[in-house]
Amino acid sequence: MPLFPWSLCVCAALCVLPTVRADAEDVSLLGGWQDVWLFRLFLNVLGYATIIIPGYFLICYFKRVNYLETGRGLCFPLIKTCVFGNESKTGLLDDVSPAARNDSESSSSARQAVRLIFCAAGLQASYLTWGVLQERVMTRSYGATEAEGSGERFKDSQFLVFMNRILALTVSGLWCVLFKQPRHGAPMYKYSFASLSNILSSWCQYEALKYISFPTQVLAKASKVIPVMLMGKIVSHKSYEYWEYFTAVLISVGVSMFLLSSSTGKHPSTVTTFSGVIILGGYIVFDSFTSNWQDNLFKHKMSSVQMMFGVNLFSCLLTVGSLLEQGAFFDSLAFMSRHSEFAFHAVLLSVCSACGQLFIFYTIAQFGAAIFTIIMTLRQAFAILLSCFLYGHAVTIVGGFGMAVVFLALFLRVYARSRMKKSSKRATPTPVQKV
């Protein structure tokens, strides 16, 4: 076996271990080993493994004994759906159905404008509220009084992930029941890959706010196009245009300017900030894998809401199993009972997340991915401004210029992609009608 991968692992371990040791000594932020982010991550992954590994052996067993041909009984339909699926790949199901697009084109301009305002307002309200609540829950105390002091902080990011996923599962399940969906064909177990990476990316997203500011997190999330492209090369073997590489470099430059010029007043420890950067890197990697894996899953005949249901189903199973094994589930419920304000924030956070996903599907179906990307890019800018206004984050001139470079690159990507689509449509010859 070549030594190169092992050397990378050793270097990564040497970089992370001093961070963990320093974090354990930082009493102002962490109370003990149970609160060190790497230790908590290890416990979470260990909990997921107790569910994934037995499931893996069961799937291998059913495939080895050819259960699809020999199986029978009450459990046969369930095992067939989970392990084998109901049909083979049938090509990509476009989220934008022809009927919806024809209705969109034939409707009046005023109606289209009202629909666009509705989509934009729904996305902005859902995700701006979600961002404000996310920062409030992870960076502020609950139950603080003048007599007792600073109050109590909620520390378990995994419970927040579970809250988001259980509500999203409920909403997507109701949607699938109330509205007609295409016949589902993918084996259910394939959702578990996207679920695991989605859980880990969401956990990193919440956990990172303990170490870095919200504006830094938003800009780092904007730069995830770079690892998405790398994952696209590795997972899906995609090729990219020159302007995609150019805008990726611009985003990297802008994020670097912002990070290098950020004030360290809130987190003076450079090691603590380094922990935040590592966690953010984990978020970007896991989220990039999730999107590329979901792209491959869409090769089966399914709608976006069915994808939402399948991913959240396994996410709920994995997170609740891990929380129960650690004993953190009932601890978090006890925290909710002690602090009604936190309970309200956690529920509202989950509602905003679930509604935001539905607005995403509706906006893409009505107006396409370009309009959706513009709305979400503006949302990121508004989220940074709102966070700076509410929580007093300081941004230097160089940092502000770096932010401008990032959002300029994002808008350039949208513009270049729309031009490419228009040029490809012009290049396609129109069929000649025979009279």
GROMACS .gro file of C-alpha atoms in nm:
model
  435
    1MET     CA    1   0.000   0.000   0.000
    2PRO     CA    2   0.144   0.347  -0.085
    3LEU     CA    3   0.255   0.560   0.206
    4PHE     CA    4   0.102   0.883   0.070
    5PRO     CA    5  -0.251   0.840   0.212
    6TRP     CA    6  -0.112   0.730   0.546
    7SER     CA    7   0.116   1.034   0.565
    8LEU     CA    8  -0.184   1.259   0.502
    9CYS     CA    9  -0.372   1.091   0.786
   10VAL     CA   10  -0.077   1.135   1.023
   11CYS     CA   11  -0.042   1.505   0.930
   12ALA     CA   12  -0.412   1.561   0.984
   13ALA     CA   13  -0.397   1.391   1.323
   14LEU     CA   14  -0.097   1.600   1.428
   15CYS     CA   15  -0.285   1.916   1.329
   16VAL     CA   16  -0.603   1.820   1.515
   17LEU     CA   17  -0.461   1.679   1.840
   18PRO     CA   18  -0.305   2.006   1.966
   19THR     CA   19  -0.634   2.175   1.894
   20VAL     CA   20  -0.827   1.922   2.100
   21ARG     CA   21  -0.583   1.951   2.389
   22ALA     CA   22  -0.602   2.329   2.385
   23ASP     CA   23  -0.979   2.316   2.363
   24ALA     CA   24  -0.992   2.088   2.665
   25GLU     CA   25  -0.794   2.347   2.862
   26ASP     CA   26  -1.016   2.636   2.752
   27VAL     CA   27  -1.243   2.639   3.057
   28SER     CA   28  -1.424   2.954   2.949
   29LEU     CA   29  -1.581   2.776   2.652
   30LEU     CA   30  -1.574   2.407   2.738
   31GLY     CA   31  -1.657   2.238   3.064
   32GLY     CA   32  -1.475   1.906   3.017
   33TRP     CA   33  -1.394   1.626   2.778
   34GLN     CA   34  -1.764   1.569   2.720
   35ASP     CA   35  -1.782   1.911   2.556
   36VAL     CA   36  -1.472   1.883   2.333
   37TRP     CA   37  -1.602   1.889   1.977
   38LEU     CA   38  -1.387   1.602   1.849
   39PHE     CA   39  -1.490   1.379   2.141
   40ARG     CA   40  -1.859   1.457   2.085
   41LEU     CA   41  -1.818   1.391   1.713
   42PHE     CA   42  -1.659   1.055   1.792
   43LEU     CA   43  -1.952   0.962   2.019
   44ASN     CA   44  -2.201   1.065   1.751
   45VAL     CA   45  -2.029   0.861   1.480
   46LEU     CA   46  -2.004   0.565   1.718
   47GLY     CA   47  -2.380   0.586   1.771
   48TYR     CA   48  -2.444   0.596   1.397
   49ALA     CA   49  -2.215   0.296   1.349
   50THR     CA   50  -2.428   0.084   1.584
   51ILE     CA   51  -2.715   0.127   1.337
   52ILE     CA   52  -2.530   0.139   1.005
   53ILE     CA   53  -2.306  -0.167   1.053
   54PRO     CA   54  -2.588  -0.414   1.139
   55GLY     CA   55  -2.790  -0.267   0.852
   56TYR     CA   56  -2.498  -0.321   0.615
   57PHE     CA   57  -2.469  -0.689   0.711
   58LEU     CA   58  -2.845  -0.738   0.672
   59ILE     CA   59  -2.840  -0.585   0.323
   60CYS     CA   60  -2.545  -0.806   0.224
   61TYR     CA   61  -2.727  -1.112   0.358
   62PHE     CA   62  -3.052  -1.041   0.168
   63LYS     CA   63  -2.857  -0.985  -0.155
   64ARG     CA   64  -2.644  -1.295  -0.107
   65VAL     CA   65  -2.942  -1.528  -0.052
   66ASN     CA   66  -3.127  -1.364  -0.345
   67TYR     CA   67  -3.419  -1.271  -0.121
   68LEU     CA   68  -3.596  -1.096  -0.409
   69GLU     CA   69  -3.657  -1.435  -0.573
   70THR     CA   70  -3.693  -1.659  -0.269
   71GLY     CA   71  -3.848  -1.432  -0.006
   72ARG     CA   72  -4.213  -1.435   0.101
   73GLY     CA   73  -4.426  -1.343   0.399
   74LEU     CA   74  -4.539  -1.022   0.567
   75CYS     CA   75  -4.192  -0.864   0.569
   76PHE     CA   76  -4.125  -0.922   0.198
   77PRO     CA   77  -4.267  -0.587   0.068
   78LEU     CA   78  -4.074  -0.392   0.333
   79ILE     CA   79  -3.744  -0.572   0.268
   80LYS     CA   80  -3.791  -0.541  -0.108
   81THR     CA   81  -3.847  -0.163  -0.080
   82CYS     CA   82  -3.554  -0.109   0.156
   83VAL     CA   83  -3.296  -0.334  -0.010
   84PHE     CA   84  -3.390  -0.381  -0.376
   85GLY     CA   85  -3.633  -0.105  -0.469
   86ASN     CA   86  -3.933  -0.133  -0.696
   87GLU     CA   87  -3.782  -0.061  -1.037
   88SER     CA   88  -3.456   0.010  -1.213
   89LYS     CA   89  -3.315   0.347  -1.304
   90THR     CA   90  -3.544   0.534  -1.543
   91GLY     CA   91  -3.361   0.853  -1.615
   92LEU     CA   92  -3.354   1.188  -1.442
   93LEU     CA   93  -3.687   1.318  -1.324
   94ASP     CA   94  -3.684   1.690  -1.383
   95ASP     CA   95  -3.803   1.890  -1.087
   96VAL     CA   96  -3.951   2.138  -1.328
   97SER     CA   97  -4.241   1.950  -1.479
   98PRO     CA   98  -4.352   2.048  -1.832
   99ALA     CA   99  -4.703   2.121  -1.708
  100ALA     CA  100  -4.572   2.362  -1.447
  101ARG     CA  101  -4.347   2.534  -1.698
  102ASN     CA  102  -4.626   2.567  -1.958
  103ASP     CA  103  -4.856   2.709  -1.695
  104SER     CA  104  -4.577   2.945  -1.591
  105GLU     CA  105  -4.524   3.067  -1.946
  106SER     CA  106  -4.893   3.113  -2.021
  107SER     CA  107  -4.976   3.303  -1.702
  108SER     CA  108  -4.983   3.682  -1.699
  109SER     CA  109  -4.680   3.891  -1.607
  110ALA     CA  110  -4.857   4.031  -1.302
  111ARG     CA  111  -4.933   3.684  -1.171
  112GLN     CA  112  -4.575   3.577  -1.232
  113ALA     CA  113  -4.447   3.884  -1.047
  114VAL     CA  114  -4.672   3.810  -0.749
  115ARG     CA  115  -4.556   3.447  -0.748
  116LEU     CA  116  -4.191   3.555  -0.761
  117ILE     CA  117  -4.241   3.799  -0.472
  118PHE     CA  118  -4.411   3.521  -0.274
  119CYS     CA  119  -4.120   3.281  -0.334
  120ALA     CA  120  -3.855   3.541  -0.255
  121ALA     CA  121  -4.035   3.657   0.060
  122GLY     CA  122  -4.087   3.297   0.177
  123LEU     CA  123  -3.722   3.203   0.125
  124GLN     CA  124  -3.592   3.522   0.288
  125ALA     CA  125  -3.826   3.499   0.586
  126SER     CA  126  -3.758   3.127   0.643
  127TYR     CA  127  -3.381   3.133   0.620
  128LEU     CA  128  -3.315   3.475   0.773
  129THR     CA  129  -3.520   3.373   1.077
  130TRP     CA  130  -3.344   3.037   1.078
  131GLY     CA  131  -3.002   3.205   1.075
  132VAL     CA  132  -3.086   3.447   1.357
  133LEU     CA  133  -3.226   3.166   1.572
  134GLN     CA  134  -2.930   2.941   1.496
  135GLU     CA  135  -2.688   3.202   1.626
  136ARG     CA  136  -2.911   3.277   1.926
  137VAL     CA  137  -2.936   2.913   2.033
  138MET     CA  138  -2.567   2.827   1.993
  139THR     CA  139  -2.402   3.146   2.123
  140ARG     CA  140  -2.630   3.283   2.396
  141SER     CA  141  -2.739   3.162   2.740
  142TYR     CA  142  -3.090   3.080   2.863
  143GLY     CA  143  -3.236   3.160   3.201
  144ALA     CA  144  -2.986   3.437   3.276
  145THR     CA  145  -3.085   3.660   3.568
  146GLU     CA  146  -2.909   3.936   3.755
  147ALA     CA  147  -2.906   3.731   4.076
  148GLU     CA  148  -2.787   3.396   3.935
  149GLY     CA  149  -2.543   3.520   3.674
  150SER     CA  150  -2.486   3.418   3.313
  151GLY     CA  151  -2.746   3.140   3.284
  152GLU     CA  152  -2.718   2.807   3.103
  153ARG     CA  153  -2.609   2.732   2.748
  154PHE     CA  154  -2.743   2.456   2.527
  155LYS     CA  155  -2.451   2.247   2.400
  156ASP     CA  156  -2.589   1.945   2.212
  157SER     CA  157  -2.589   2.029   1.840
  158GLN     CA  158  -2.711   1.680   1.750
  159PHE     CA  159  -3.045   1.734   1.926
  160LEU     CA  160  -3.106   2.045   1.712
  161VAL     CA  161  -3.031   1.838   1.401
  162PHE     CA  162  -3.286   1.579   1.520
  163MET     CA  163  -3.548   1.850   1.581
  164ASN     CA  164  -3.499   1.985   1.229
  165ARG     CA  165  -3.517   1.641   1.070
  166ILE     CA  166  -3.823   1.512   1.256
  167LEU     CA  167  -4.030   1.814   1.152
  168ALA     CA  168  -3.900   1.799   0.794
  169LEU     CA  169  -3.991   1.429   0.787
  170THR     CA  170  -4.345   1.509   0.905
  171VAL     CA  171  -4.393   1.788   0.650
  172SER     CA  172  -4.255   1.587   0.357
  173GLY     CA  173  -4.460   1.281   0.459
  174LEU     CA  174  -4.781   1.483   0.467
  175TRP     CA  175  -4.691   1.634   0.129
  176CYS     CA  176  -4.639   1.290  -0.024
  177VAL     CA  177  -4.977   1.176   0.113
  178LEU     CA  178  -5.173   1.483   0.004
  179PHE     CA  179  -5.020   1.534  -0.342
  180LYS     CA  180  -4.960   1.277  -0.612
  181GLN     CA  181  -4.600   1.159  -0.642
  182PRO     CA  182  -4.425   0.941  -0.904
  183ARG     CA  183  -4.387   0.571  -0.828
  184HIS     CA  184  -4.083   0.533  -0.606
  185GLY     CA  185  -3.814   0.302  -0.742
  186ALA     CA  186  -3.486   0.357  -0.554
  187PRO     CA  187  -3.380   0.115  -0.277
  188MET     CA  188  -3.445   0.297   0.049
  189TYR     CA  189  -3.105   0.213   0.198
  190LYS     CA  190  -2.935   0.439  -0.059
  191TYR     CA  191  -3.079   0.740   0.122
  192SER     CA  192  -2.870   0.650   0.427
  193PHE     CA  193  -2.549   0.773   0.260
  194ALA     CA  194  -2.694   1.119   0.201
  195SER     CA  195  -2.854   1.110   0.546
  196LEU     CA  196  -2.525   1.040   0.722
  197SER     CA  197  -2.336   1.314   0.537
  198ASN     CA  198  -2.631   1.553   0.585
  199ILE     CA  199  -2.638   1.487   0.961
  200LEU     CA  200  -2.264   1.544   0.991
  201SER     CA  201  -2.272   1.863   0.783
  202SER     CA  202  -2.561   2.002   0.991
  203TRP     CA  203  -2.383   1.909   1.315
  204CYS     CA  204  -2.069   2.088   1.195
  205GLN     CA  205  -2.277   2.390   1.099
  206TYR     CA  206  -2.422   2.425   1.450
  207GLU     CA  207  -2.102   2.329   1.631
  208ALA     CA  208  -1.889   2.578   1.437
  209LEU     CA  209  -2.083   2.871   1.585
  210LYS     CA  210  -1.923   2.792   1.923
  211TYR     CA  211  -1.586   2.892   1.775
  212ILE     CA  212  -1.642   3.139   1.489
  213SER     CA  213  -1.883   3.420   1.407
  214PHE     CA  214  -2.197   3.376   1.199
  215PRO     CA  215  -2.074   3.604   0.912
  216THR     CA  216  -1.761   3.388   0.883
  217GLN     CA  217  -1.978   3.078   0.864
  218VAL     CA  218  -2.201   3.228   0.592
  219LEU     CA  219  -1.902   3.324   0.375
  220ALA     CA  220  -1.743   2.982   0.423
  221LYS     CA  221  -2.071   2.822   0.312
  222ALA     CA  222  -2.068   3.045   0.004
  223SER     CA  223  -1.725   2.905  -0.083
  224LYS     CA  224  -1.849   2.546  -0.085
  225VAL     CA  225  -1.873   2.559  -0.466
  226ILE     CA  226  -1.504   2.465  -0.466
  227PRO     CA  227  -1.536   2.131  -0.282
  228VAL     CA  228  -1.866   2.071  -0.466
  229MET     CA  229  -1.671   2.088  -0.792
  230LEU     CA  230  -1.404   1.857  -0.650
  231MET     CA  231  -1.667   1.609  -0.532
  232GLY     CA  232  -1.835   1.636  -0.870
  233LYS     CA  233  -1.510   1.533  -1.033
  234ILE     CA  234  -1.459   1.243  -0.791
  235VAL     CA  235  -1.815   1.114  -0.739
  236SER     CA  236  -1.993   1.203  -1.064
  237HIS     CA  237  -1.696   1.250  -1.304
  238LYS     CA  238  -1.826   1.592  -1.410
  239SER     CA  239  -1.641   1.845  -1.624
  240TYR     CA  240  -1.655   2.222  -1.567
  241GLU     CA  241  -1.617   2.536  -1.778
  242TYR     CA  242  -1.330   2.784  -1.742
  243TRP     CA  243  -1.557   3.050  -1.587
  244GLU     CA  244  -1.653   2.808  -1.310
  245TYR     CA  245  -1.288   2.770  -1.212
  246PHE     CA  246  -1.239   3.148  -1.236
  247THR     CA  247  -1.531   3.228  -1.007
  248ALA     CA  248  -1.418   2.956  -0.765
  249VAL     CA  249  -1.079   3.127  -0.739
  250LEU     CA  250  -1.251   3.464  -0.684
  251ILE     CA  251  -1.458   3.316  -0.402
  252SER     CA  252  -1.145   3.170  -0.241
  253VAL     CA  253  -0.971   3.508  -0.255
  254GLY     CA  254  -1.271   3.691  -0.109
  255VAL     CA  255  -1.318   3.443   0.177
  256SER     CA  256  -0.945   3.453   0.255
  257MET     CA  257  -0.954   3.834   0.271
  258PHE     CA  258  -1.248   3.825   0.509
  259LEU     CA  259  -1.099   3.558   0.736
  260LEU     CA  260  -0.754   3.718   0.756
  261SER     CA  261  -0.898   4.061   0.839
  262SER     CA  262  -1.166   3.948   1.088
  263SER     CA  263  -1.153   4.077   1.440
  264THR     CA  264  -1.067   3.816   1.705
  265GLY     CA  265  -1.228   4.004   1.991
  266LYS     CA  266  -1.494   3.744   2.063
  267HIS     CA  267  -1.266   3.439   2.033
  268PRO     CA  268  -0.914   3.557   2.121
  269SER     CA  269  -0.763   3.210   2.110
  270THR     CA  270  -0.617   3.130   1.767
  271VAL     CA  271  -0.646   2.761   1.848
  272THR     CA  272  -1.017   2.802   1.915
  273THR     CA  273  -1.056   2.980   1.581
  274PHE     CA  274  -0.859   2.699   1.418
  275SER     CA  275  -1.109   2.451   1.563
  276GLY     CA  276  -1.388   2.650   1.398
  277VAL     CA  277  -1.208   2.639   1.064
  278ILE     CA  278  -1.165   2.260   1.091
  279ILE     CA  279  -1.534   2.213   1.173
  280LEU     CA  280  -1.635   2.442   0.886
  281GLY     CA  281  -1.413   2.239   0.655
  282GLY     CA  282  -1.596   1.927   0.768
  283TYR     CA  283  -1.929   2.095   0.697
  284ILE     CA  284  -1.825   2.189   0.344
  285VAL     CA  285  -1.690   1.841   0.264
  286PHE     CA  286  -1.996   1.657   0.400
  287ASP     CA  287  -2.239   1.897   0.235
  288SER     CA  288  -2.060   1.863  -0.099
  289PHE     CA  289  -2.089   1.486  -0.080
  290THR     CA  290  -2.460   1.513   0.006
  291SER     CA  291  -2.547   1.721  -0.300
  292ASN     CA  292  -2.350   1.499  -0.538
  293TRP     CA  293  -2.497   1.179  -0.392
  294GLN     CA  294  -2.847   1.323  -0.422
  295ASP     CA  295  -2.777   1.407  -0.787
  296ASN     CA  296  -2.699   1.040  -0.845
  297LEU     CA  297  -3.012   0.933  -0.658
  298PHE     CA  298  -3.227   1.151  -0.885
  299LYS     CA  299  -3.136   0.911  -1.167
  300HIS     CA  300  -3.409   0.699  -1.013
  301LYS     CA  301  -3.763   0.813  -1.071
  302MET     CA  302  -3.846   1.030  -0.769
  303SER     CA  303  -3.961   1.380  -0.681
  304SER     CA  304  -3.774   1.628  -0.463
  305VAL     CA  305  -4.024   1.580  -0.181
  306GLN     CA  306  -3.969   1.203  -0.192
  307MET     CA  307  -3.596   1.271  -0.168
  308MET     CA  308  -3.663   1.499   0.130
  309PHE     CA  309  -3.871   1.226   0.299
  310GLY     CA  310  -3.617   0.946   0.241
  311VAL     CA  311  -3.316   1.146   0.361
  312ASN     CA  312  -3.496   1.279   0.670
  313LEU     CA  313  -3.629   0.932   0.756
  314PHE     CA  314  -3.279   0.788   0.793
  315SER     CA  315  -3.156   1.110   0.955
  316CYS     CA  316  -3.419   1.075   1.229
  317LEU     CA  317  -3.333   0.708   1.278
  318LEU     CA  318  -2.959   0.776   1.311
  319THR     CA  319  -2.982   1.085   1.533
  320VAL     CA  320  -3.243   0.949   1.775
  321GLY     CA  321  -3.044   0.625   1.808
  322SER     CA  322  -2.723   0.813   1.885
  323LEU     CA  323  -2.897   1.051   2.128
  324LEU     CA  324  -3.058   0.765   2.321
  325GLU     CA  325  -2.732   0.570   2.342
  326GLN     CA  326  -2.551   0.875   2.484
  327GLY     CA  327  -2.836   0.964   2.718
  328ALA     CA  328  -2.843   1.310   2.560
  329PHE     CA  329  -3.200   1.285   2.434
  330PHE     CA  330  -3.364   1.312   2.776
  331ASP     CA  331  -3.104   1.567   2.891
  332SER     CA  332  -3.205   1.791   2.602
  333LEU     CA  333  -3.575   1.742   2.680
  334ALA     CA  334  -3.501   1.839   3.041
  335PHE     CA  335  -3.325   2.155   2.915
  336MET     CA  336  -3.635   2.235   2.710
  337SER     CA  337  -3.857   2.189   3.014
  338ARG     CA  338  -3.635   2.420   3.221
  339HIS     CA  339  -3.621   2.690   2.952
  340SER     CA  340  -3.944   2.747   2.762
  341GLU     CA  341  -3.772   3.013   2.552
  342PHE     CA  342  -3.530   2.753   2.418
  343ALA     CA  343  -3.819   2.517   2.341
  344PHE     CA  344  -3.986   2.791   2.137
  345HIS     CA  345  -3.663   2.872   1.954
  346ALA     CA  346  -3.591   2.504   1.876
  347VAL     CA  347  -3.941   2.445   1.737
  348LEU     CA  348  -3.938   2.768   1.534
  349LEU     CA  349  -3.591   2.679   1.404
  350SER     CA  350  -3.726   2.346   1.278
  351VAL     CA  351  -4.037   2.506   1.125
  352CYS     CA  352  -3.824   2.757   0.933
  353SER     CA  353  -3.595   2.479   0.809
  354ALA     CA  354  -3.885   2.261   0.685
  355CYS     CA  355  -4.076   2.550   0.525
  356GLY     CA  356  -3.755   2.673   0.363
  357GLN     CA  357  -3.704   2.337   0.192
  358LEU     CA  358  -4.058   2.348   0.049
  359PHE     CA  359  -4.001   2.703  -0.075
  360ILE     CA  360  -3.681   2.580  -0.244
  361PHE     CA  361  -3.868   2.311  -0.436
  362TYR     CA  362  -4.153   2.546  -0.534
  363THR     CA  363  -3.919   2.826  -0.647
  364ILE     CA  364  -3.707   2.597  -0.865
  365ALA     CA  365  -4.020   2.441  -1.015
  366GLN     CA  366  -4.169   2.780  -1.104
  367PHE     CA  367  -3.867   2.991  -1.203
  368GLY     CA  368  -3.567   2.760  -1.240
  369ALA     CA  369  -3.234   2.729  -1.060
  370ALA     CA  370  -3.091   3.066  -1.174
  371ILE     CA  371  -3.360   3.278  -1.007
  372PHE     CA  372  -3.341   3.059  -0.697
  373THR     CA  373  -2.962   3.104  -0.677
  374ILE     CA  374  -2.996   3.484  -0.701
  375ILE     CA  375  -3.252   3.488  -0.419
  376MET     CA  376  -3.037   3.269  -0.195
  377THR     CA  377  -2.724   3.474  -0.268
  378LEU     CA  378  -2.909   3.789  -0.161
  379ARG     CA  379  -3.025   3.599   0.146
  380GLN     CA  380  -2.664   3.531   0.245
  381ALA     CA  381  -2.580   3.900   0.218
  382PHE     CA  382  -2.887   3.998   0.422
  383ALA     CA  383  -2.803   3.731   0.682
  384ILE     CA  384  -2.457   3.879   0.737
  385LEU     CA  385  -2.596   4.233   0.770
  386LEU     CA  386  -2.870   4.117   1.008
  387SER     CA  387  -2.625   3.923   1.223
  388CYS     CA  388  -2.388   4.220   1.245
  389PHE     CA  389  -2.680   4.445   1.344
  390LEU     CA  390  -2.832   4.212   1.605
  391TYR     CA  391  -2.519   4.061   1.758
  392GLY     CA  392  -2.262   4.336   1.705
  393HIS     CA  393  -2.009   4.162   1.478
  394ALA     CA  394  -1.736   4.398   1.357
  395VAL     CA  395  -1.631   4.386   0.989
  396THR     CA  396  -1.317   4.570   0.869
  397ILE     CA  397  -1.284   4.750   0.535
  398VAL     CA  398  -1.073   4.468   0.392
  399GLY     CA  399  -1.326   4.214   0.521
  400GLY     CA  400  -1.611   4.409   0.361
  401PHE     CA  401  -1.421   4.415   0.031
  402GLY     CA  402  -1.368   4.039   0.057
  403MET     CA  403  -1.742   3.991   0.109
  404ALA     CA  404  -1.810   4.201  -0.200
  405VAL     CA  405  -1.570   3.986  -0.405
  406VAL     CA  406  -1.748   3.668  -0.290
  407PHE     CA  407  -2.096   3.791  -0.382
  408LEU     CA  408  -1.968   3.936  -0.711
  409ALA     CA  409  -1.829   3.591  -0.799
  410LEU     CA  410  -2.159   3.426  -0.706
  411PHE     CA  411  -2.356   3.662  -0.931
  412LEU     CA  412  -2.102   3.606  -1.211
  413ARG     CA  413  -2.168   3.233  -1.184
  414VAL     CA  414  -2.543   3.288  -1.219
  415TYR     CA  415  -2.495   3.522  -1.516
  416ALA     CA  416  -2.251   3.292  -1.696
  417ARG     CA  417  -2.472   2.990  -1.642
  418SER     CA  418  -2.778   3.168  -1.781
  419ARG     CA  419  -2.580   3.283  -2.087
  420MET     CA  420  -2.461   2.928  -2.146
  421LYS     CA  421  -2.818   2.797  -2.134
  422LYS     CA  422  -2.940   3.063  -2.376
  423SER     CA  423  -2.659   2.994  -2.621
  424SER     CA  424  -2.723   2.620  -2.607
  425LYS     CA  425  -3.093   2.680  -2.681
  426ARG     CA  426  -3.003   2.896  -2.981
  427ALA     CA  427  -2.764   2.632  -3.109
  428THR     CA  428  -3.037   2.366  -3.097
  429PRO     CA  429  -3.212   2.362  -3.439
  430THR     CA  430  -3.588   2.399  -3.426
  431PRO     CA  431  -3.782   2.116  -3.596
  432VAL     CA  432  -3.940   2.205  -3.934
  433GLN     CA  433  -4.315   2.162  -3.942
  434LYS     CA  434  -4.450   1.964  -4.231
  435VAL     CA  435  -4.765   2.112  -4.389
   0.00000   0.00000   0.00000
